[in-house]
Amino acid sequence: MRKDSPVRWDEKRGAWDAFDYQSVKNVLENKDLFSSNRSRRREGEQASPIELSLISIDPPKHTQMRSLVNKAFTPRVMKDWGPRIERIANQLLDEMQDPSEIDLVKQYSYPLPVMVIAEILGVPIKDQAKFKDWSDWVVAGPTDNSPEAIKRLEENQQRTYYELYVYFKETIAMKRKQPGEDIISVLIDAEMQGTMLSEDEIIGFCILLLVAGNETTTNLISNAYYCFTEFPEIYEEILKDPGGALPLTIEEVLRYRSPVQSMSRVAKEDTVLNGAQIKAGNIVVAWMGSANRDEQQFENAHQFNIRRKPNPHLAFGKGIHFCLGAPLARLEAEIAMAEWIKRYPRFERSSGFSLEPIESTFVYGLKELKL
Ligand code: HEM
């Protein structure tokens, strides 16, 4: 596909797919030609909180909002997060009562990012189970292309957005009375070009963090362990010098098993992309998962090679929407693996369970990984 039809029109979905590295990069980078406002709302319909959030808006509004929320993700802030993530990782490792078989996803890679986000947002850990259900629905795709499956998905997503909306509205009301050291309190207080962020914009950002920061980081950690069990000789190399090898490993996992496979844009005007005639208003899906395996860009693209240098993967996107949480995701993954290695340097994949990917065309990870 990448070679024969790198940018192709899919009649069924009514969308373009871009598969090759250069086209994917062009779509993500060219904010003047490709908009992030993917809303298909009809007149009078209300925007969902995600449609109002950073990931769905274009400049100049995007520039203003991003500079505001950026403050929560600076290198200095990340330095403060290190010990907190280490504490959370160790708490989860302490809770693993029976290390003879561990489901890495359920016991480690899923709860860790949820607990970190809960602290960032300043919401109680006891709401974890609800967070999982919500973020699963937001990133889910239809189980098949039947109208019933699409309808079921839409209904569940609507319910999810409603529940998330109510949840954060109540949380904001609470924090207005009793501000804390968390990002919601910062946003309530923040001024943007002389005006406060509207309540709906704050809710949209909270939902975005919850959704964008959980499942993705879970999948990065799970996909890393999937690679370790698949390439034991590389894992041995990592064990000799975890401090030096883990950051490189994380970049290669991001490339080789990209947690986010695609992002979409809407063409603002007629344009040509690698020979394809795209019309204004057309949806273009940029497949980063495919671009990250493009043989024209990466030598031996299908080889898992932690020594790859440079490694200009597109797993965190590119351009103005480049993942805001990338430093946090990298930090979480590195600490999660380093702390694990201290306790369980030796492990292998259990037999008797199947390696099943989660049901989504957009995020990529495993439902469970028994070690
Ligand atoms: C944006 C991937 C973790 C927050 C993005 C985008 C990608 C991405 C591909 C670009 C979207 C676009 O171009 O339309 C990932 C991956 C992660 C991860 C692979 C983990 C391995 C996180 C975390 C957070 C986060 C931990 C926050 C806690 C965001 C936000 C945006 C974003 C707020 C929107 C930025 C903007 O539109 O300016 N992420 N993400 N992400 N990510 Fe992440």
Tab-separated table of C-alpha atoms and ligand atoms in Angstrom:
chain	number	residue	atom	x	y	z
A	1	MET	CA	0.000	0.000	0.000
A	2	ARG	CA	2.712	2.445	1.102
A	3	LYS	CA	4.608	1.764	-2.121
A	4	ASP	CA	1.781	1.292	-4.624
A	5	SER	CA	-0.805	3.805	-3.419
A	6	PRO	CA	0.823	5.971	-0.749
A	7	VAL	CA	-2.152	8.354	-0.736
A	8	ARG	CA	-5.434	6.657	-1.629
A	9	TRP	CA	-9.143	7.504	-1.559
A	10	ASP	CA	-11.324	5.086	0.422
A	11	GLU	CA	-14.784	5.218	-1.098
A	12	LYS	CA	-16.438	3.370	1.794
A	13	ARG	CA	-15.265	5.790	4.498
A	14	GLY	CA	-15.219	8.805	2.196
A	15	ALA	CA	-11.697	9.738	3.286
A	16	TRP	CA	-8.106	9.865	2.050
A	17	ASP	CA	-5.441	7.724	3.688
A	18	ALA	CA	-1.812	8.872	3.657
A	19	PHE	CA	0.643	6.051	4.310
A	20	ASP	CA	4.137	7.167	3.322
A	21	TYR	CA	6.418	9.080	5.687
A	22	GLN	CA	6.712	12.265	3.641
A	23	SER	CA	2.956	12.615	3.036
A	24	VAL	CA	2.107	11.898	6.684
A	25	LYS	CA	4.659	14.479	7.800
A	26	ASN	CA	3.332	17.033	5.283
A	27	VAL	CA	-0.260	16.587	6.480
A	28	LEU	CA	0.682	16.946	10.152
A	29	GLU	CA	3.032	19.877	9.587
A	30	ASN	CA	1.022	21.958	7.160
A	31	LYS	CA	-1.471	23.718	9.433
A	32	ASP	CA	-2.423	26.211	6.690
A	33	LEU	CA	-3.614	23.471	4.336
A	34	PHE	CA	-4.878	20.874	6.826
A	35	SER	CA	-7.197	21.818	9.678
A	36	SER	CA	-7.586	19.967	12.981
A	37	ASN	CA	-11.213	21.048	13.224
A	38	ARG	CA	-12.814	17.741	12.270
A	39	SER	CA	-16.255	18.554	13.578
A	40	ARG	CA	-19.129	17.337	11.402
A	41	ARG	CA	-21.713	19.134	13.481
A	42	ARG	CA	-24.831	20.395	11.781
A	43	GLU	CA	-26.258	23.878	12.439
A	44	GLY	CA	-27.561	24.189	15.995
A	45	GLU	CA	-25.841	21.007	17.301
A	46	GLN	CA	-23.691	21.441	20.394
A	47	ALA	CA	-19.920	20.914	20.188
A	48	SER	CA	-18.525	18.012	22.220
A	49	PRO	CA	-15.871	18.972	24.796
A	50	ILE	CA	-13.138	17.343	22.673
A	51	GLU	CA	-14.213	19.480	19.701
A	52	LEU	CA	-13.495	22.559	21.809
A	53	SER	CA	-10.165	21.266	23.071
A	54	LEU	CA	-6.583	21.977	22.003
A	55	ILE	CA	-6.304	18.965	19.695
A	56	SER	CA	-9.296	20.093	17.590
A	57	ILE	CA	-8.600	23.767	17.088
A	58	ASP	CA	-6.463	25.787	14.674
A	59	PRO	CA	-4.413	28.959	15.171
A	60	PRO	CA	-4.756	31.638	16.420
A	61	LYS	CA	-6.874	30.082	19.203
A	62	HIS	CA	-4.617	27.010	19.326
A	63	THR	CA	-1.501	29.149	19.808
A	64	GLN	CA	-3.056	31.001	22.749
A	65	MET	CA	-4.418	27.932	24.471
A	66	ARG	CA	-1.270	25.878	23.951
A	67	SER	CA	0.965	28.547	25.478
A	68	LEU	CA	-1.295	28.547	28.514
A	69	VAL	CA	-1.428	24.790	29.142
A	70	ASN	CA	2.227	24.345	28.185
A	71	LYS	CA	3.138	25.599	31.636
A	72	ALA	CA	2.101	22.279	33.133
A	73	PHE	CA	4.544	20.303	30.965
A	74	THR	CA	7.848	22.219	31.111
A	75	PRO	CA	11.139	20.371	31.846
A	76	ARG	CA	11.146	21.952	35.318
A	77	VAL	CA	7.681	20.602	36.087
A	78	MET	CA	8.727	17.192	34.741
A	79	LYS	CA	11.632	17.168	37.199
A	80	ASP	CA	9.121	17.450	40.038
A	81	TRP	CA	7.094	14.611	38.568
A	82	GLY	CA	9.974	12.084	38.602
A	83	PRO	CA	9.757	11.175	42.330
A	84	ARG	CA	5.930	11.107	42.227
A	85	ILE	CA	5.907	8.652	39.311
A	86	GLU	CA	8.573	6.564	41.055
A	87	ARG	CA	6.350	6.387	44.148
A	88	ILE	CA	3.316	5.325	42.085
A	89	ALA	CA	5.350	2.659	40.211
A	90	ASN	CA	6.634	1.217	43.496
A	91	GLN	CA	3.190	1.225	45.036
A	92	LEU	CA	1.927	-0.886	42.112
A	93	LEU	CA	4.944	-3.211	42.317
A	94	ASP	CA	4.338	-3.654	46.076
A	95	GLU	CA	0.744	-4.644	45.337
A	96	MET	CA	1.807	-7.524	43.052
A	97	GLN	CA	1.205	-10.264	45.576
A	98	ASP	CA	1.822	-13.216	43.307
A	99	PRO	CA	4.723	-12.515	40.976
A	100	SER	CA	4.487	-16.032	39.495
A	101	GLU	CA	2.016	-14.597	36.970
A	102	ILE	CA	1.406	-10.919	36.393
A	103	ASP	CA	-0.903	-9.337	33.842
A	104	LEU	CA	1.323	-6.423	32.955
A	105	VAL	CA	-1.534	-4.438	31.402
A	106	LYS	CA	-4.006	-4.836	34.248
A	107	GLN	CA	-1.547	-4.547	37.123
A	108	TYR	CA	1.007	-2.062	35.837
A	109	SER	CA	0.813	-0.354	32.452
A	110	TYR	CA	-2.865	0.561	32.798
A	111	PRO	CA	-3.064	1.845	36.403
A	112	LEU	CA	0.213	3.772	36.334
A	113	PRO	CA	-0.738	6.517	33.819
A	114	VAL	CA	-4.265	6.743	35.286
A	115	MET	CA	-2.820	7.388	38.745
A	116	VAL	CA	-0.416	9.985	37.337
A	117	ILE	CA	-3.192	11.825	35.458
A	118	ALA	CA	-5.438	11.668	38.525
A	119	GLU	CA	-2.707	13.482	40.469
A	120	ILE	CA	-2.128	16.024	37.701
A	121	LEU	CA	-5.832	16.794	37.549
A	122	GLY	CA	-6.213	16.601	41.322
A	123	VAL	CA	-9.059	14.072	41.231
A	124	PRO	CA	-9.454	11.069	43.547
A	125	ILE	CA	-7.818	7.753	42.619
A	126	LYS	CA	-11.055	5.980	43.545
A	127	ASP	CA	-12.515	7.211	40.231
A	128	GLN	CA	-10.009	5.073	38.291
A	129	ALA	CA	-12.507	2.436	37.149
A	130	LYS	CA	-14.750	5.141	35.697
A	131	PHE	CA	-11.730	6.687	33.920
A	132	LYS	CA	-10.968	3.367	32.266
A	133	ASP	CA	-14.506	2.909	30.974
A	134	TRP	CA	-14.609	6.489	29.709
A	135	SER	CA	-11.261	6.468	27.953
A	136	ASP	CA	-11.971	3.049	26.404
A	137	TRP	CA	-15.150	4.395	24.815
A	138	VAL	CA	-13.643	7.632	23.571
A	139	VAL	CA	-10.868	5.863	21.626
A	140	ALA	CA	-12.971	2.854	20.540
A	141	GLY	CA	-13.811	2.232	16.905
A	142	PRO	CA	-16.915	0.358	15.648
A	143	THR	CA	-16.599	-3.437	16.002
A	144	ASP	CA	-17.619	-3.694	12.331
A	145	ASN	CA	-18.882	-1.358	9.621
A	146	SER	CA	-22.576	-2.187	10.088
A	147	PRO	CA	-24.982	0.718	10.810
A	148	GLU	CA	-25.915	-0.995	14.125
A	149	ALA	CA	-22.277	-1.138	15.279
A	150	ILE	CA	-21.721	2.513	14.328
A	151	LYS	CA	-24.939	3.543	16.084
A	152	ARG	CA	-23.993	1.594	19.225
A	153	LEU	CA	-20.599	3.259	19.267
A	154	GLU	CA	-22.075	6.743	18.788
A	155	GLU	CA	-24.582	6.199	21.598
A	156	ASN	CA	-21.911	4.975	23.993
A	157	GLN	CA	-19.600	7.837	23.073
A	158	GLN	CA	-22.383	10.356	23.655
A	159	ARG	CA	-23.128	8.837	27.053
A	160	THR	CA	-19.417	8.896	27.883
A	161	TYR	CA	-19.007	12.556	26.940
A	162	TYR	CA	-22.066	13.448	28.995
A	163	GLU	CA	-20.745	11.600	32.065
A	164	LEU	CA	-17.301	13.136	31.661
A	165	TYR	CA	-18.850	16.572	31.277
A	166	VAL	CA	-20.878	16.238	34.471
A	167	TYR	CA	-17.903	14.766	36.344
A	168	PHE	CA	-15.558	17.631	35.482
A	169	LYS	CA	-18.232	20.297	35.958
A	170	GLU	CA	-18.666	19.079	39.536
A	171	THR	CA	-14.884	18.848	40.033
A	172	ILE	CA	-14.419	22.432	38.791
A	173	ALA	CA	-17.147	23.709	41.109
A	174	MET	CA	-15.354	22.003	43.998
A	175	LYS	CA	-11.989	23.459	43.039
A	176	ARG	CA	-13.393	26.956	42.720
A	177	LYS	CA	-14.192	26.736	46.431
A	178	GLN	CA	-11.051	24.847	47.412
A	179	PRO	CA	-8.193	25.309	44.941
A	180	GLY	CA	-5.316	22.818	45.059
A	181	GLU	CA	-1.876	22.285	43.519
A	182	ASP	CA	-3.333	20.768	40.379
A	183	ILE	CA	-3.796	21.736	36.749
A	184	ILE	CA	-7.561	22.319	37.054
A	185	SER	CA	-6.965	24.949	39.741
A	186	VAL	CA	-4.272	26.531	37.542
A	187	LEU	CA	-6.648	26.672	34.565
A	188	ILE	CA	-9.499	28.122	36.610
A	189	ASP	CA	-7.142	30.851	37.654
A	190	ALA	CA	-5.417	31.399	34.348
A	191	GLU	CA	-6.043	34.378	32.187
A	192	MET	CA	-5.917	34.059	28.455
A	193	GLN	CA	-5.503	37.318	26.566
A	194	GLY	CA	-7.305	39.104	29.343
A	195	THR	CA	-10.163	36.604	29.531
A	196	MET	CA	-10.528	33.456	31.592
A	197	LEU	CA	-10.839	30.110	29.846
A	198	SER	CA	-14.518	29.284	29.588
A	199	GLU	CA	-15.736	26.443	31.763
A	200	ASP	CA	-16.417	24.319	28.673
A	201	GLU	CA	-12.854	24.890	27.480
A	202	ILE	CA	-11.457	23.764	30.833
A	203	ILE	CA	-13.704	20.692	30.753
A	204	GLY	CA	-12.571	19.950	27.185
A	205	PHE	CA	-8.915	20.144	28.221
A	206	CYS	CA	-9.445	17.871	31.250
A	207	ILE	CA	-11.173	15.287	29.069
A	208	LEU	CA	-8.406	15.569	26.492
A	209	LEU	CA	-5.719	14.937	29.131
A	210	LEU	CA	-7.610	11.974	30.488
A	211	VAL	CA	-8.085	10.453	27.074
A	212	ALA	CA	-4.816	11.494	25.408
A	213	GLY	CA	-2.623	10.643	28.356
A	214	ASN	CA	-3.934	7.289	29.546
A	215	GLU	CA	-4.469	4.664	26.929
A	216	THR	CA	-1.520	5.961	24.874
A	217	THR	CA	1.008	5.658	27.703
A	218	THR	CA	-0.441	2.302	28.782
A	219	ASN	CA	0.139	1.064	25.251
A	220	LEU	CA	3.672	2.424	25.096
A	221	ILE	CA	4.612	0.487	28.253
A	222	SER	CA	2.765	-2.703	27.197
A	223	ASN	CA	4.213	-2.554	23.668
A	224	ALA	CA	7.713	-2.231	25.146
A	225	TYR	CA	7.240	-5.453	27.145
A	226	TYR	CA	5.779	-7.126	24.072
A	227	CYS	CA	9.035	-6.239	22.275
A	228	PHE	CA	11.163	-7.467	25.215
A	229	THR	CA	9.489	-10.879	25.133
A	230	GLU	CA	9.834	-11.007	21.372
A	231	PHE	CA	13.488	-9.936	21.233
A	232	PRO	CA	15.115	-11.393	24.375
A	233	GLU	CA	18.641	-10.698	23.107
A	234	ILE	CA	17.825	-6.966	22.949
A	235	TYR	CA	16.354	-7.121	26.445
A	236	GLU	CA	19.646	-8.648	27.667
A	237	GLU	CA	21.451	-5.660	26.183
A	238	ILE	CA	19.091	-3.298	28.036
A	239	LEU	CA	19.681	-5.113	31.335
A	240	LYS	CA	23.423	-4.414	31.095
A	241	ASP	CA	22.818	-0.649	31.135
A	242	PRO	CA	19.164	0.279	31.734
A	243	GLY	CA	19.982	3.952	32.338
A	244	GLY	CA	21.641	4.316	28.938
A	245	ALA	CA	19.427	1.946	26.950
A	246	LEU	CA	15.901	2.727	28.155
A	247	PRO	CA	15.493	6.188	26.559
A	248	LEU	CA	16.625	4.781	23.176
A	249	THR	CA	14.387	1.741	23.633
A	250	ILE	CA	11.359	3.940	24.273
A	251	GLU	CA	11.949	5.843	21.012
A	252	GLU	CA	12.252	2.584	19.073
A	253	VAL	CA	9.071	1.136	20.642
A	254	LEU	CA	7.280	4.362	19.681
A	255	ARG	CA	8.434	3.832	16.102
A	256	TYR	CA	8.104	0.070	15.824
A	257	ARG	CA	4.806	-0.386	17.692
A	258	SER	CA	3.290	3.090	17.612
A	259	PRO	CA	0.659	3.540	20.385
A	260	VAL	CA	-1.226	6.074	18.233
A	261	GLN	CA	-1.559	4.810	14.688
A	262	SER	CA	-3.298	7.722	12.976
A	263	MET	CA	-4.608	11.269	13.224
A	264	SER	CA	-6.974	12.981	10.824
A	265	ARG	CA	-7.204	16.424	9.283
A	266	VAL	CA	-9.589	18.265	6.960
A	267	ALA	CA	-8.224	19.889	3.778
A	268	LYS	CA	-8.840	23.641	3.859
A	269	GLU	CA	-8.432	24.066	0.087
A	270	ASP	CA	-7.837	21.962	-3.020
A	271	THR	CA	-4.337	20.557	-2.962
A	272	VAL	CA	-2.115	17.790	-4.314
A	273	LEU	CA	-0.517	15.301	-1.917
A	274	ASN	CA	2.001	12.899	-3.422
A	275	GLY	CA	0.058	12.980	-6.697
A	276	ALA	CA	-3.418	12.675	-5.134
A	277	GLN	CA	-5.915	15.458	-5.935
A	278	ILE	CA	-7.443	16.389	-2.619
A	279	LYS	CA	-10.499	18.643	-2.546
A	280	ALA	CA	-11.314	21.291	0.057
A	281	GLY	CA	-13.357	19.682	2.841
A	282	ASN	CA	-11.951	16.158	2.287
A	283	ILE	CA	-10.806	14.212	5.334
A	284	VAL	CA	-7.195	13.044	5.231
A	285	VAL	CA	-6.062	10.349	7.674
A	286	ALA	CA	-2.322	10.482	8.368
A	287	TRP	CA	-1.146	6.960	9.289
A	288	MET	CA	1.856	7.496	11.566
A	289	GLY	CA	2.021	3.760	12.278
A	290	SER	CA	2.699	3.192	8.596
A	291	ALA	CA	5.033	6.184	8.164
A	292	ASN	CA	7.141	4.858	11.039
A	293	ARG	CA	7.772	1.676	9.031
A	294	ASP	CA	8.513	3.462	5.744
A	295	GLU	CA	11.562	1.829	4.141
A	296	GLN	CA	12.325	5.098	2.293
A	297	GLN	CA	12.876	6.814	5.635
A	298	PHE	CA	14.153	4.101	7.984
A	299	GLU	CA	16.840	1.583	7.084
A	300	ASN	CA	15.616	-1.953	7.827
A	301	ALA	CA	12.341	-0.396	8.921
A	302	HIS	CA	10.898	-3.740	10.050
A	303	GLN	CA	13.767	-4.412	12.421
A	304	PHE	CA	13.496	-3.508	16.109
A	305	ASN	CA	16.795	-1.720	16.674
A	306	ILE	CA	17.292	0.325	19.831
A	307	ARG	CA	20.573	1.738	18.472
A	308	ARG	CA	18.813	3.451	15.561
A	309	LYS	CA	20.151	6.960	15.191
A	310	PRO	CA	18.597	9.275	14.260
A	311	ASN	CA	15.075	8.017	14.918
A	312	PRO	CA	12.743	10.718	13.547
A	313	HIS	CA	9.530	8.749	14.175
A	314	LEU	CA	6.168	10.503	14.016
A	315	ALA	CA	4.580	8.679	16.962
A	316	PHE	CA	3.952	11.931	18.849
A	317	GLY	CA	2.824	13.756	15.702
A	318	LYS	CA	4.622	16.725	14.161
A	319	GLY	CA	4.156	20.487	13.933
A	320	ILE	CA	1.993	22.678	16.144
A	321	HIS	CA	-0.065	19.793	17.580
A	322	PHE	CA	3.025	17.764	18.557
A	323	CYS	CA	2.061	15.815	21.674
A	324	LEU	CA	2.009	18.153	24.653
A	325	GLY	CA	2.448	15.212	27.018
A	326	ALA	CA	5.452	13.652	25.210
A	327	PRO	CA	7.956	14.533	27.999
A	328	LEU	CA	5.567	13.076	30.595
A	329	ALA	CA	4.900	9.913	28.568
A	330	ARG	CA	8.652	9.343	28.085
A	331	LEU	CA	9.302	9.922	31.782
A	332	GLU	CA	6.486	7.581	32.884
A	333	ALA	CA	7.658	4.815	30.544
A	334	GLU	CA	11.285	5.128	31.611
A	335	ILE	CA	10.519	5.113	35.336
A	336	ALA	CA	7.990	2.275	34.942
A	337	MET	CA	10.591	0.077	33.253
A	338	ALA	CA	13.544	1.060	35.445
A	339	GLU	CA	11.647	0.356	38.681
A	340	TRP	CA	10.291	-2.931	37.278
A	341	ILE	CA	13.773	-4.088	36.260
A	342	LYS	CA	15.002	-3.541	39.836
A	343	ARG	CA	12.378	-6.033	41.083
A	344	TYR	CA	11.766	-8.418	38.198
A	345	PRO	CA	14.728	-8.375	35.826
A	346	ARG	CA	13.816	-11.865	34.561
A	347	PHE	CA	10.413	-12.718	33.122
A	348	GLU	CA	8.869	-14.464	30.161
A	349	ARG	CA	5.529	-14.453	28.403
A	350	SER	CA	3.033	-16.951	29.879
A	351	SER	CA	1.578	-19.556	27.612
A	352	GLY	CA	-2.167	-20.133	27.414
A	353	PHE	CA	-3.366	-16.655	26.569
A	354	SER	CA	-3.635	-15.005	23.178
A	355	LEU	CA	-1.953	-11.760	22.285
A	356	GLU	CA	-4.994	-9.756	21.329
A	357	PRO	CA	-4.835	-6.143	20.213
A	358	ILE	CA	-7.363	-3.726	21.700
A	359	GLU	CA	-10.287	-2.962	19.397
A	360	SER	CA	-9.403	0.323	17.774
A	361	THR	CA	-8.077	1.490	14.427
A	362	PHE	CA	-6.587	4.518	16.068
A	363	VAL	CA	-4.629	3.296	19.102
A	364	TYR	CA	-2.480	0.175	19.170
A	365	GLY	CA	-1.777	-1.981	22.212
A	366	LEU	CA	-2.593	-5.274	23.889
A	367	LYS	CA	-5.683	-6.246	25.880
A	368	GLU	CA	-3.520	-8.266	28.269
A	369	LEU	CA	0.076	-9.404	28.571
A	370	LYS	CA	0.670	-12.205	31.042
A	371	LEU	CA	4.237	-12.570	32.276
B	1	HEM	C1	-1.318	15.317	21.024
B	1	HEM	C2	0.467	10.807	20.851
B	1	HEM	C3	0.839	10.773	25.708
B	1	HEM	C4	-1.489	14.989	25.878
B	1	HEM	C5	-0.821	14.120	20.567
B	1	HEM	C6	-0.632	13.783	19.171
B	1	HEM	C7	-0.168	12.517	19.134
B	1	HEM	C8	-0.021	12.051	20.493
B	1	HEM	C9	0.165	11.706	17.893
B	1	HEM	C10	-0.850	14.717	17.962
B	1	HEM	C11	-2.273	14.873	17.575
B	1	HEM	C12	-2.453	15.623	16.265
B	1	HEM	O1	-1.510	15.927	15.560
B	1	HEM	O2	-3.621	15.888	15.925
B	1	HEM	C13	0.734	10.426	22.154
B	1	HEM	C14	1.404	9.193	22.523
B	1	HEM	C15	1.512	9.187	23.883
B	1	HEM	C16	0.908	10.416	24.380
B	1	HEM	C17	1.898	8.140	21.540
B	1	HEM	C18	2.111	8.169	24.801
B	1	HEM	C19	2.987	7.294	24.453
B	1	HEM	C20	0.278	11.925	26.183
B	1	HEM	C21	0.200	12.318	27.569
B	1	HEM	C22	-0.495	13.488	27.606
B	1	HEM	C23	-0.813	13.856	26.244
B	1	HEM	C24	0.800	11.527	28.735
B	1	HEM	C25	-0.870	14.350	28.772
B	1	HEM	C26	-0.994	13.980	29.989
B	1	HEM	C27	-1.633	15.421	24.575
B	1	HEM	C28	-2.275	16.685	24.228
B	1	HEM	C29	-2.231	16.782	22.827
B	1	HEM	C30	-1.561	15.575	22.349
B	1	HEM	C31	-2.882	17.693	25.203
B	1	HEM	C32	-2.779	17.912	21.954
B	1	HEM	C33	-1.682	18.874	21.607
B	1	HEM	C34	-2.131	19.950	20.633
B	1	HEM	O3	-3.121	19.759	19.925
B	1	HEM	O4	-1.472	20.992	20.601
B	1	HEM	N1	-0.427	13.054	21.347
B	1	HEM	N2	0.435	11.124	23.295
B	1	HEM	N3	-0.329	12.879	25.409
B	1	HEM	N4	-1.212	14.794	23.430
B	1	HEM	FE1	-0.302	13.014	23.372
